[in-house]
PDB file of C-alpha atoms in Angstrom:
ATOM      1  CA  UNK A   1     175.941  45.169 114.338  1.00 84.00           C
ATOM      2  CA  UNK A   2     173.699  44.005 117.187  1.00 82.00           C
ATOM      3  CA  UNK A   3     175.085  45.344 120.413  1.00 93.00           C
ATOM      4  CA  UNK A   4     174.580  46.776 123.861  1.00 97.00           C
ATOM      5  CA  UNK A   5     176.518  50.006 124.311  1.00 96.00           C
ATOM      6  CA  UNK A   6     177.482  51.182 127.752  1.00 96.00           C
ATOM      7  CA  UNK A   7     179.208  54.447 128.546  1.00 97.00           C
ATOM      8  CA  UNK A   8     181.544  55.365 130.030  1.00 97.00           C
ATOM      9  CA  UNK A   9     183.926  52.382 130.353  1.00 96.00           C
ATOM     10  CA  UNK A  10     185.739  53.956 133.281  1.00 96.00           C
ATOM     11  CA  UNK A  11     184.551  56.604 135.717  1.00 96.00           C
ATOM     12  CA  UNK A  12     186.199  58.081 138.778  1.00 96.00           C
ATOM     13  CA  UNK A  13     184.096  60.440 140.839  1.00 96.00           C
ATOM     14  CA  UNK A  14     183.710  61.835 144.323  1.00 96.00           C
ATOM     15  CA  UNK A  15     181.139  61.095 146.977  1.00 97.00           C
ATOM     16  CA  UNK A  16     177.853  62.876 146.397  1.00 96.00           C
ATOM     17  CA  UNK A  17     178.374  63.944 142.791  1.00 96.00           C
ATOM     18  CA  UNK A  18     175.440  62.720 140.726  1.00 97.00           C
ATOM     19  CA  UNK A  19     176.305  60.541 137.748  1.00 97.00           C
ATOM     20  CA  UNK A  20     174.585  58.610 134.996  1.00 98.00           C
ATOM     21  CA  UNK A  21     175.804  55.489 133.219  1.00 98.00           C
ATOM     22  CA  UNK A  22     174.117  55.070 129.875  1.00 98.00           C
ATOM     23  CA  UNK A  23     172.990  51.828 128.249  1.00 98.00           C
ATOM     24  CA  UNK A  24     171.574  51.513 124.759  1.00 98.00           C
ATOM     25  CA  UNK A  25     170.635  48.455 122.660  1.00 98.00           C
ATOM     26  CA  UNK A  26     169.780  48.211 118.982  1.00 96.00           C
ATOM     27  CA  UNK A  27     168.073  44.793 118.991  1.00 96.00           C
ATOM     28  CA  UNK A  28     164.524  45.903 119.886  1.00 96.00           C
ATOM     29  CA  UNK A  29     164.761  43.966 123.150  1.00 96.00           C
ATOM     30  CA  UNK A  30     161.974  44.337 125.691  1.00 96.00           C
ATOM     31  CA  UNK A  31     164.027  43.252 128.729  1.00 95.00           C
ATOM     32  CA  UNK A  32     166.909  45.350 130.042  1.00 97.00           C
ATOM     33  CA  UNK A  33     168.743  45.090 133.328  1.00 96.00           C
ATOM     34  CA  UNK A  34     171.620  46.443 135.385  1.00 97.00           C
ATOM     35  CA  UNK A  35     174.091  44.423 137.470  1.00 96.00           C
ATOM     36  CA  UNK A  36     177.026  45.130 139.672  1.00 96.00           C
ATOM     37  CA  UNK A  37     179.921  42.722 140.059  1.00 94.00           C
ATOM     38  CA  UNK A  38     182.056  42.647 143.177  1.00 93.00           C
ATOM     39  CA  UNK A  39     184.878  40.246 144.111  1.00 87.00           C
ATOM     40  CA  UNK A  40     183.563  37.266 146.046  1.00 83.00           C
ATOM     41  CA  UNK A  41     179.935  38.299 145.534  1.00 86.00           C
ATOM     42  CA  UNK A  42     179.531  37.725 141.821  1.00 86.00           C
ATOM     43  CA  UNK A  43     176.917  39.491 139.739  1.00 91.00           C
ATOM     44  CA  UNK A  44     173.956  41.015 141.519  1.00 93.00           C
ATOM     45  CA  UNK A  45     170.940  42.547 139.867  1.00 93.00           C
ATOM     46  CA  UNK A  46     170.236  46.205 140.622  1.00 96.00           C
ATOM     47  CA  UNK A  47     167.139  46.968 138.546  1.00 96.00           C
ATOM     48  CA  UNK A  48     165.402  45.469 135.565  1.00 95.00           C
ATOM     49  CA  UNK A  49     162.790  46.546 133.054  1.00 96.00           C
ATOM     50  CA  UNK A  50     160.364  44.322 131.194  1.00 93.00           C
ATOM     51  CA  UNK A  51     159.328  47.093 128.801  1.00 94.00           C
ATOM     52  CA  UNK A  52     158.986  50.845 128.364  1.00 95.00           C
ATOM     53  CA  UNK A  53     157.874  52.608 131.569  1.00 95.00           C
ATOM     54  CA  UNK A  54     158.061  49.305 133.523  1.00 95.00           C
ATOM     55  CA  UNK A  55     160.921  48.953 136.011  1.00 96.00           C
ATOM     56  CA  UNK A  56     161.437  46.700 139.031  1.00 94.00           C
ATOM     57  CA  UNK A  57     163.947  46.401 141.824  1.00 94.00           C
ATOM     58  CA  UNK A  58     166.504  43.639 141.793  1.00 92.00           C
ATOM     59  CA  UNK A  59     168.543  42.449 144.756  1.00 89.00           C
ATOM     60  CA  UNK A  60     170.545  45.603 145.456  1.00 95.00           C
ATOM     61  CA  UNK A  61     168.554  48.677 144.340  1.00 97.00           C
ATOM     62  CA  UNK A  62     169.460  50.998 147.222  1.00 97.00           C
ATOM     63  CA  UNK A  63     171.246  54.133 146.044  1.00 97.00           C
ATOM     64  CA  UNK A  64     170.328  53.653 142.387  1.00 98.00           C
ATOM     65  CA  UNK A  65     167.611  54.895 140.060  1.00 98.00           C
ATOM     66  CA  UNK A  66     166.676  53.860 136.550  1.00 98.00           C
ATOM     67  CA  UNK A  67     164.278  54.991 133.880  1.00 96.00           C
ATOM     68  CA  UNK A  68     162.923  53.402 130.714  1.00 97.00           C
ATOM     69  CA  UNK A  69     161.384  56.163 128.640  1.00 97.00           C
ATOM     70  CA  UNK A  70     162.383  54.558 125.337  1.00 96.00           C
ATOM     71  CA  UNK A  71     162.774  50.906 124.443  1.00 97.00           C
ATOM     72  CA  UNK A  72     166.425  51.188 123.482  1.00 97.00           C
ATOM     73  CA  UNK A  73     167.757  53.145 126.487  1.00 98.00           C
ATOM     74  CA  UNK A  74     168.035  52.188 130.153  1.00 98.00           C
ATOM     75  CA  UNK A  75     170.260  54.618 132.067  1.00 98.00           C
ATOM     76  CA  UNK A  76     171.503  53.936 135.593  1.00 98.00           C
ATOM     77  CA  UNK A  77     171.521  56.987 137.848  1.00 98.00           C
ATOM     78  CA  UNK A  78     173.449  57.413 141.072  1.00 97.00           C
ATOM     79  CA  UNK A  79     171.994  60.524 142.703  1.00 95.00           C
ATOM     80  CA  UNK A  80     174.553  60.671 145.511  1.00 97.00           C
ATOM     81  CA  UNK A  81     177.309  58.110 144.960  1.00 97.00           C
ATOM     82  CA  UNK A  82     179.125  56.638 147.937  1.00 97.00           C
ATOM     83  CA  UNK A  83     182.374  54.632 148.122  1.00 97.00           C
ATOM     84  CA  UNK A  84     180.436  51.362 148.625  1.00 96.00           C
ATOM     85  CA  UNK A  85     179.118  51.808 145.098  1.00 98.00           C
ATOM     86  CA  UNK A  86     182.622  51.366 143.711  1.00 98.00           C
ATOM     87  CA  UNK A  87     182.142  48.359 141.461  1.00 97.00           C
ATOM     88  CA  UNK A  88     182.037  46.966 137.938  1.00 96.00           C
ATOM     89  CA  UNK A  89     178.636  47.577 136.356  1.00 97.00           C
ATOM     90  CA  UNK A  90     177.037  45.723 133.465  1.00 97.00           C
ATOM     91  CA  UNK A  91     173.945  46.415 131.446  1.00 97.00           C
ATOM     92  CA  UNK A  92     172.233  43.581 129.586  1.00 96.00           C
ATOM     93  CA  UNK A  93     169.274  43.163 127.276  1.00 96.00           C
ATOM     94  CA  UNK A  94     167.209  40.333 125.814  1.00 94.00           C
ATOM     95  CA  UNK A  95     163.777  39.577 124.432  1.00 94.00           C
ATOM     96  CA  UNK A  96     162.807  38.271 127.858  1.00 87.00           C
ATOM     97  CA  UNK A  97     164.356  37.051 131.104  1.00 82.00           C
ATOM     98  CA  UNK A  98     164.370  33.510 129.706  1.00 83.00           C
ATOM     99  CA  UNK A  99     166.027  34.529 126.428  1.00 88.00           C
ATOM    100  CA  UNK A 100     169.765  34.742 125.703  1.00 89.00           C
ATOM    101  CA  UNK A 101     171.299  37.822 127.287  1.00 92.00           C
ATOM    102  CA  UNK A 102     173.449  40.406 125.536  1.00 95.00           C
ATOM    103  CA  UNK A 103     175.819  42.295 127.819  1.00 95.00           C
ATOM    104  CA  UNK A 104     177.484  45.655 127.486  1.00 96.00           C
ATOM    105  CA  UNK A 105     181.254  45.906 127.946  1.00 94.00           C
ATOM    106  CA  UNK A 106     180.977  47.106 131.526  1.00 96.00           C
ATOM    107  CA  UNK A 107     181.638  50.335 133.406  1.00 97.00           C
ATOM    108  CA  UNK A 108     184.264  50.383 136.126  1.00 96.00           C
ATOM    109  CA  UNK A 109     183.167  52.995 138.657  1.00 97.00           C
ATOM    110  CA  UNK A 110     185.352  54.306 141.471  1.00 97.00           C
ATOM    111  CA  UNK A 111     183.830  56.609 144.078  1.00 97.00           C
ATOM    112  CA  UNK A 112     186.338  58.339 146.374  1.00 96.00           C
TER     113      UNK A 112
ATOM    114  CA  UNK B   1     173.127  29.544 152.084  1.00 59.00           C
ATOM    115  CA  UNK B   2     173.331  30.843 148.521  1.00 74.00           C
ATOM    116  CA  UNK B   3     170.423  29.988 146.278  1.00 89.00           C
ATOM    117  CA  UNK B   4     172.841  29.153 143.453  1.00 94.00           C
ATOM    118  CA  UNK B   5     176.028  27.212 144.152  1.00 94.00           C
ATOM    119  CA  UNK B   6     178.755  26.531 141.631  1.00 96.00           C
ATOM    120  CA  UNK B   7     181.552  24.032 141.905  1.00 95.00           C
ATOM    121  CA  UNK B   8     184.412  24.008 141.753  1.00 96.00           C
ATOM    122  CA  UNK B   9     185.307  27.635 142.453  1.00 95.00           C
ATOM    123  CA  UNK B  10     188.646  27.239 140.695  1.00 96.00           C
ATOM    124  CA  UNK B  11     189.733  24.703 138.132  1.00 97.00           C
ATOM    125  CA  UNK B  12     192.995  24.149 136.321  1.00 97.00           C
ATOM    126  CA  UNK B  13     193.381  21.758 133.410  1.00 97.00           C
ATOM    127  CA  UNK B  14     195.833  20.692 130.756  1.00 97.00           C
ATOM    128  CA  UNK B  15     194.979  21.387 127.161  1.00 97.00           C
ATOM    129  CA  UNK B  16     192.813  18.600 125.770  1.00 97.00           C
ATOM    130  CA  UNK B  17     191.187  17.606 129.059  1.00 97.00           C
ATOM    131  CA  UNK B  18     187.435  17.183 129.502  1.00 98.00           C
ATOM    132  CA  UNK B  19     186.058  19.840 131.870  1.00 97.00           C
ATOM    133  CA  UNK B  20     182.886  19.776 133.960  1.00 98.00           C
ATOM    134  CA  UNK B  21     181.497  22.732 135.891  1.00 98.00           C
ATOM    135  CA  UNK B  22     178.487  22.220 138.118  1.00 98.00           C
ATOM    136  CA  UNK B  23     175.624  24.477 139.166  1.00 98.00           C
ATOM    137  CA  UNK B  24     173.095  23.562 141.860  1.00 97.00           C
ATOM    138  CA  UNK B  25     170.175  25.697 142.912  1.00 96.00           C
ATOM    139  CA  UNK B  26     167.550  25.586 145.618  1.00 94.00           C
ATOM    140  CA  UNK B  27     164.654  27.516 144.061  1.00 90.00           C
ATOM    141  CA  UNK B  28     162.096  26.698 141.410  1.00 91.00           C
ATOM    142  CA  UNK B  29     163.257  28.084 138.098  1.00 93.00           C
ATOM    143  CA  UNK B  30     161.926  28.585 134.606  1.00 91.00           C
ATOM    144  CA  UNK B  31     165.329  28.557 132.884  1.00 93.00           C
ATOM    145  CA  UNK B  32     169.067  28.674 133.467  1.00 96.00           C
ATOM    146  CA  UNK B  33     171.819  30.628 131.744  1.00 96.00           C
ATOM    147  CA  UNK B  34     175.483  29.780 131.350  1.00 97.00           C
ATOM    148  CA  UNK B  35     177.734  32.799 130.826  1.00 97.00           C
ATOM    149  CA  UNK B  36     181.435  33.200 130.060  1.00 97.00           C
ATOM    150  CA  UNK B  37     183.529  36.108 131.302  1.00 95.00           C
ATOM    151  CA  UNK B  38     187.032  36.517 129.905  1.00 90.00           C
ATOM    152  CA  UNK B  39     189.837  38.402 131.648  1.00 83.00           C
ATOM    153  CA  UNK B  40     189.173  41.992 130.693  1.00 78.00           C
ATOM    154  CA  UNK B  41     185.602  41.605 131.812  1.00 74.00           C
ATOM    155  CA  UNK B  42     183.275  41.108 128.844  1.00 89.00           C
ATOM    156  CA  UNK B  43     180.393  38.673 129.448  1.00 94.00           C
ATOM    157  CA  UNK B  44     179.046  36.406 126.725  1.00 94.00           C
ATOM    158  CA  UNK B  45     175.940  34.247 126.875  1.00 93.00           C
ATOM    159  CA  UNK B  46     176.785  30.605 126.114  1.00 96.00           C
ATOM    160  CA  UNK B  47     173.512  28.800 126.697  1.00 94.00           C
ATOM    161  CA  UNK B  48     169.997  29.322 127.924  1.00 94.00           C
ATOM    162  CA  UNK B  49     168.172  26.109 128.731  1.00 93.00           C
ATOM    163  CA  UNK B  50     165.055  24.969 130.505  1.00 92.00           C
ATOM    164  CA  UNK B  51     165.313  21.214 129.960  1.00 93.00           C
ATOM    165  CA  UNK B  52     167.563  18.535 128.523  1.00 94.00           C
ATOM    166  CA  UNK B  53     170.794  19.302 126.781  1.00 96.00           C
ATOM    167  CA  UNK B  54     172.294  21.809 124.351  1.00 96.00           C
ATOM    168  CA  UNK B  55     175.531  21.626 122.384  1.00 97.00           C
ATOM    169  CA  UNK B  56     177.531  24.321 120.664  1.00 95.00           C
ATOM    170  CA  UNK B  57     180.897  23.309 119.284  1.00 96.00           C
ATOM    171  CA  UNK B  58     182.959  21.866 122.134  1.00 97.00           C
ATOM    172  CA  UNK B  59     180.539  23.094 124.780  1.00 97.00           C
ATOM    173  CA  UNK B  60     177.666  21.033 126.154  1.00 98.00           C
ATOM    174  CA  UNK B  61     175.158  22.153 128.775  1.00 98.00           C
ATOM    175  CA  UNK B  62     172.714  19.879 130.573  1.00 98.00           C
ATOM    176  CA  UNK B  63     170.012  20.525 133.109  1.00 97.00           C
ATOM    177  CA  UNK B  64     168.001  18.251 135.405  1.00 95.00           C
ATOM    178  CA  UNK B  65     165.046  20.244 136.688  1.00 92.00           C
ATOM    179  CA  UNK B  66     163.980  17.588 139.211  1.00 92.00           C
ATOM    180  CA  UNK B  67     167.441  17.422 140.772  1.00 94.00           C
ATOM    181  CA  UNK B  68     167.917  21.216 140.528  1.00 95.00           C
ATOM    182  CA  UNK B  69     171.275  20.784 138.845  1.00 97.00           C
ATOM    183  CA  UNK B  70     173.010  21.849 135.655  1.00 98.00           C
ATOM    184  CA  UNK B  71     176.426  21.052 134.226  1.00 98.00           C
ATOM    185  CA  UNK B  72     178.611  22.745 131.653  1.00 98.00           C
ATOM    186  CA  UNK B  73     181.067  20.466 129.865  1.00 98.00           C
ATOM    187  CA  UNK B  74     183.996  21.488 127.693  1.00 98.00           C
ATOM    188  CA  UNK B  75     185.467  18.790 125.504  1.00 96.00           C
ATOM    189  CA  UNK B  76     189.075  18.987 124.279  1.00 96.00           C
ATOM    190  CA  UNK B  77     189.783  22.086 126.375  1.00 97.00           C
ATOM    191  CA  UNK B  78     192.038  24.797 124.978  1.00 96.00           C
ATOM    192  CA  UNK B  79     193.889  27.719 126.606  1.00 96.00           C
ATOM    193  CA  UNK B  80     191.413  30.116 124.989  1.00 94.00           C
ATOM    194  CA  UNK B  81     188.696  28.501 127.159  1.00 96.00           C
ATOM    195  CA  UNK B  82     190.359  30.102 130.197  1.00 96.00           C
ATOM    196  CA  UNK B  83     187.672  32.324 131.682  1.00 96.00           C
ATOM    197  CA  UNK B  84     185.152  32.583 134.493  1.00 96.00           C
ATOM    198  CA  UNK B  85     181.992  30.571 133.871  1.00 97.00           C
ATOM    199  CA  UNK B  86     178.837  31.774 135.568  1.00 97.00           C
ATOM    200  CA  UNK B  87     175.449  30.139 135.894  1.00 96.00           C
ATOM    201  CA  UNK B  88     172.323  32.199 136.491  1.00 94.00           C
ATOM    202  CA  UNK B  89     168.864  30.893 137.264  1.00 94.00           C
ATOM    203  CA  UNK B  90     165.641  32.552 136.170  1.00 91.00           C
ATOM    204  CA  UNK B  91     162.969  33.051 138.775  1.00 88.00           C
ATOM    205  CA  UNK B  92     161.091  36.350 138.410  1.00 79.00           C
ATOM    206  CA  UNK B  93     164.578  37.814 138.020  1.00 83.00           C
ATOM    207  CA  UNK B  94     168.095  36.438 137.591  1.00 87.00           C
ATOM    208  CA  UNK B  95     170.088  34.952 140.465  1.00 90.00           C
ATOM    209  CA  UNK B  96     173.752  34.340 139.757  1.00 92.00           C
ATOM    210  CA  UNK B  97     176.294  31.872 141.022  1.00 93.00           C
ATOM    211  CA  UNK B  98     179.666  33.308 142.028  1.00 90.00           C
ATOM    212  CA  UNK B  99     181.425  31.717 139.089  1.00 94.00           C
ATOM    213  CA  UNK B 100     184.047  29.079 138.345  1.00 96.00           C
ATOM    214  CA  UNK B 101     187.479  30.302 137.313  1.00 96.00           C
ATOM    215  CA  UNK B 102     188.965  27.959 134.697  1.00 97.00           C
ATOM    216  CA  UNK B 103     192.585  28.028 133.598  1.00 97.00           C
ATOM    217  CA  UNK B 104     193.686  25.744 130.787  1.00 97.00           C
ATOM    218  CA  UNK B 105     197.426  25.343 130.317  1.00 97.00           C
ATOM    219  CA  UNK B 106     199.143  24.279 127.094  1.00 95.00           C
TER     220      UNK B 106
END
């Protein structure tokens, strides 16, 4: 089944403890991206990748890192999480930014 | 001012009604996405369009590039259409509207 798999679904952590949210797709998509969704602000793009070893900042990249070592995986890394990074996170993939998007199920992160 | 504006923000309807959700944008775009997010959070892509009109079942999406405007129509609305509908425009990246919350009552 074609899908984007995000893990974990829920994560509660403390300020400063490094964490990684994984994202994997099995559709051979070139384009992958990360978003955060906050009440009243909607979805905002954190980082995106057009292909392996190519990543670019979105609108809100501060405090996040990504890597794209393989086509299928695009992990989101929070080196030193802070409470303002408490949010709902989505990964998405597609053949290109102008192609239909496939979203993961989301990761609800709480940083205390 | 947001680059992508959706209206209305909230919409309630009776089952069977015709629904229109609007998306206006202020930047030059190459394409526009319509997304659906159900309670519980999952996001599904409904349409991606760069010109004209697309139809899928009871859903119709139109775009007017010159007027920088797109609409999503739902014919014969049903309670299962209750969701948040989000438009996103494609520049070199995606810029999202804040969504329209639709509730359809039986």
